[in-house]
Amino acid sequence: LRSGFAPAYDNFMGFFHAIDWKEPWLICLLALHVLLLLSAILSRKHINLQMCLFLLALSGVYFAESLNLFLSAHWQMFSTQNYFDPHGLFLSVLWSGPLLVLAILILINTLLSLCHLIVQWKRAELRHRARLSQKKEN
């Protein structure tokens, strides 16, 4: 099993080492993803803000191809090398991947909130039925 993962690991490490992680725009991109994640965590009780973040993340993924085309044409303005290949691997890994993870986390939080709301609703319904049956007995 370990030998089966060796080529994938080697490819990942080659990808990782090919990137100059000290470039300011890459640092800002990573900071943006951390900021979005913190926003999602801190706003987990505010469903409207969560839905805005969810739509923002999915919009970012939707426009990734257009963004890749634009950035591949203008990479000299902000980068020391062209990371933006025609297949969009770099942008998929460092842009779309984190946004999809964020969207999945928001979706999981929304489903958990929905489950909690259903439990509250059922408890209130049972209390209401108990009160009605008590009134009928009296």
Short mmCIF file of C-alpha atoms in Angstrom, two decimals:
data_model
loop_
_atom_site.label_atom_id
_atom_site.label_comp_id
_atom_site.label_asym_id
_atom_site.label_seq_id
_atom_site.Cartn_x
_atom_site.Cartn_y
_atom_site.Cartn_z
CA LEU A 1 0.00 0.00 0.00
CA ARG A 2 2.81 2.39 0.86
CA SER A 3 4.46 1.90 -2.53
CA GLY A 4 1.13 2.72 -4.19
CA PHE A 5 1.11 6.19 -2.62
CA ALA A 6 4.76 6.93 -3.42
CA PRO A 7 4.14 8.45 -6.89
CA ALA A 8 1.31 10.63 -5.56
CA TYR A 9 3.48 11.77 -2.66
CA ASP A 10 6.38 12.53 -5.02
CA ASN A 11 4.07 14.54 -7.29
CA PHE A 12 2.69 16.47 -4.33
CA MET A 13 6.15 17.25 -2.99
CA GLY A 14 7.28 18.36 -6.46
CA PHE A 15 4.26 20.68 -6.66
CA PHE A 16 4.91 21.98 -3.14
CA HIS A 17 8.61 22.72 -3.76
CA ALA A 18 7.97 24.34 -7.16
CA ILE A 19 6.07 27.18 -5.48
CA ASP A 20 7.85 30.18 -4.00
CA TRP A 21 5.83 30.51 -0.79
CA LYS A 22 7.44 33.86 0.07
CA GLU A 23 5.70 35.72 -2.74
CA PRO A 24 3.47 38.44 -1.22
CA TRP A 25 0.41 37.56 -3.30
CA LEU A 26 0.59 33.92 -2.18
CA ILE A 27 0.87 34.99 1.44
CA CYS A 28 -2.18 37.23 0.94
CA LEU A 29 -4.08 34.37 -0.71
CA LEU A 30 -3.37 32.05 2.21
CA ALA A 31 -4.29 34.85 4.64
CA LEU A 32 -7.58 35.30 2.76
CA HIS A 33 -8.40 31.62 3.18
CA VAL A 34 -7.57 31.76 6.90
CA LEU A 35 -9.72 34.90 7.25
CA LEU A 36 -12.65 33.22 5.47
CA LEU A 37 -12.30 30.14 7.68
CA LEU A 38 -12.23 32.27 10.84
CA SER A 39 -15.27 34.20 9.59
CA ALA A 40 -17.13 30.94 9.04
CA ILE A 41 -16.21 29.66 12.50
CA LEU A 42 -17.06 32.90 14.30
CA SER A 43 -20.35 33.32 12.44
CA ARG A 44 -21.52 29.73 12.91
CA LYS A 45 -24.62 30.88 14.83
CA HIS A 46 -25.61 33.48 12.21
CA ILE A 47 -27.22 31.59 9.35
CA ASN A 48 -27.60 34.61 7.02
CA LEU A 49 -23.90 35.46 7.21
CA GLN A 50 -23.07 31.78 6.75
CA MET A 51 -25.17 31.65 3.59
CA CYS A 52 -23.42 34.75 2.25
CA LEU A 53 -20.04 33.11 2.89
CA PHE A 54 -21.32 29.89 1.30
CA LEU A 55 -22.43 31.71 -1.85
CA LEU A 56 -19.20 33.70 -1.93
CA ALA A 57 -17.13 30.51 -1.73
CA LEU A 58 -19.13 28.76 -4.45
CA SER A 59 -18.99 31.87 -6.64
CA GLY A 60 -15.21 31.87 -6.28
CA VAL A 61 -15.11 28.25 -7.44
CA TYR A 62 -17.49 28.99 -10.31
CA PHE A 63 -15.33 31.83 -11.63
CA ALA A 64 -12.02 29.98 -11.12
CA GLU A 65 -11.62 29.15 -14.81
CA SER A 66 -12.10 32.78 -15.87
CA LEU A 67 -9.78 33.89 -13.09
CA ASN A 68 -7.13 31.39 -14.25
CA LEU A 69 -7.32 32.74 -17.82
CA PHE A 70 -7.01 36.32 -16.61
CA LEU A 71 -4.14 35.57 -14.24
CA SER A 72 -2.24 33.52 -16.81
CA ALA A 73 -2.31 36.53 -19.15
CA HIS A 74 -1.19 39.01 -16.46
CA TRP A 75 1.08 37.00 -14.16
CA GLN A 76 4.11 39.31 -14.71
CA MET A 77 2.31 42.10 -12.85
CA PHE A 78 2.33 40.30 -9.49
CA SER A 79 4.39 37.10 -9.64
CA THR A 80 7.94 35.97 -10.38
CA GLN A 81 6.80 32.94 -12.38
CA ASN A 82 3.71 31.77 -14.24
CA TYR A 83 1.86 29.32 -11.99
CA PHE A 84 -1.32 29.40 -14.07
CA ASP A 85 -1.27 26.41 -16.40
CA PRO A 86 -4.01 25.85 -19.03
CA HIS A 87 -5.51 23.01 -16.98
CA GLY A 88 -5.81 25.21 -13.89
CA LEU A 89 -4.13 22.80 -11.46
CA PHE A 90 -2.46 25.52 -9.41
CA LEU A 91 -5.63 27.57 -9.08
CA SER A 92 -7.67 24.46 -8.31
CA VAL A 93 -5.36 23.49 -5.47
CA LEU A 94 -4.76 26.90 -3.93
CA TRP A 95 -8.02 28.68 -4.77
CA SER A 96 -10.91 26.31 -5.45
CA GLY A 97 -9.84 23.57 -3.03
CA PRO A 98 -9.90 25.72 0.12
CA LEU A 99 -13.12 27.40 -1.01
CA LEU A 100 -14.79 24.01 -1.50
CA VAL A 101 -13.61 22.89 1.95
CA LEU A 102 -15.07 26.10 3.40
CA ALA A 103 -18.37 25.50 1.59
CA ILE A 104 -18.52 21.92 2.89
CA LEU A 105 -17.86 23.09 6.46
CA ILE A 106 -20.61 25.70 6.18
CA LEU A 107 -22.96 23.08 4.74
CA ILE A 108 -22.20 20.69 7.61
CA ASN A 109 -22.79 23.49 10.13
CA THR A 110 -26.10 24.33 8.45
CA LEU A 111 -27.22 20.70 8.59
CA LEU A 112 -26.26 20.46 12.27
CA SER A 113 -28.20 23.67 12.98
CA LEU A 114 -31.17 22.24 11.12
CA CYS A 115 -31.04 19.04 13.18
CA HIS A 116 -30.90 21.08 16.38
CA LEU A 117 -33.86 23.15 15.21
CA ILE A 118 -35.89 20.03 14.40
CA VAL A 119 -35.19 18.63 17.89
CA GLN A 120 -36.31 21.92 19.47
CA TRP A 121 -39.46 21.93 17.35
CA LYS A 122 -40.35 18.35 18.28
CA ARG A 123 -39.78 19.04 21.98
CA ALA A 124 -42.05 22.09 21.79
CA GLU A 125 -44.66 20.01 19.97
CA LEU A 126 -44.52 17.30 22.64
CA ARG A 127 -44.82 19.90 25.43
CA HIS A 128 -47.80 21.43 23.64
CA ARG A 129 -49.49 18.02 23.30
CA ALA A 130 -48.84 17.29 26.98
CA ARG A 131 -50.45 20.60 27.97
CA LEU A 132 -53.47 19.88 25.78
CA SER A 133 -53.93 16.41 27.28
CA GLN A 134 -53.62 17.86 30.80
CA LYS A 135 -56.33 20.43 30.03
CA LYS A 136 -58.63 17.69 28.73
CA GLU A 137 -58.12 15.66 31.92
CA ASN A 138 -58.98 18.63 34.13
#
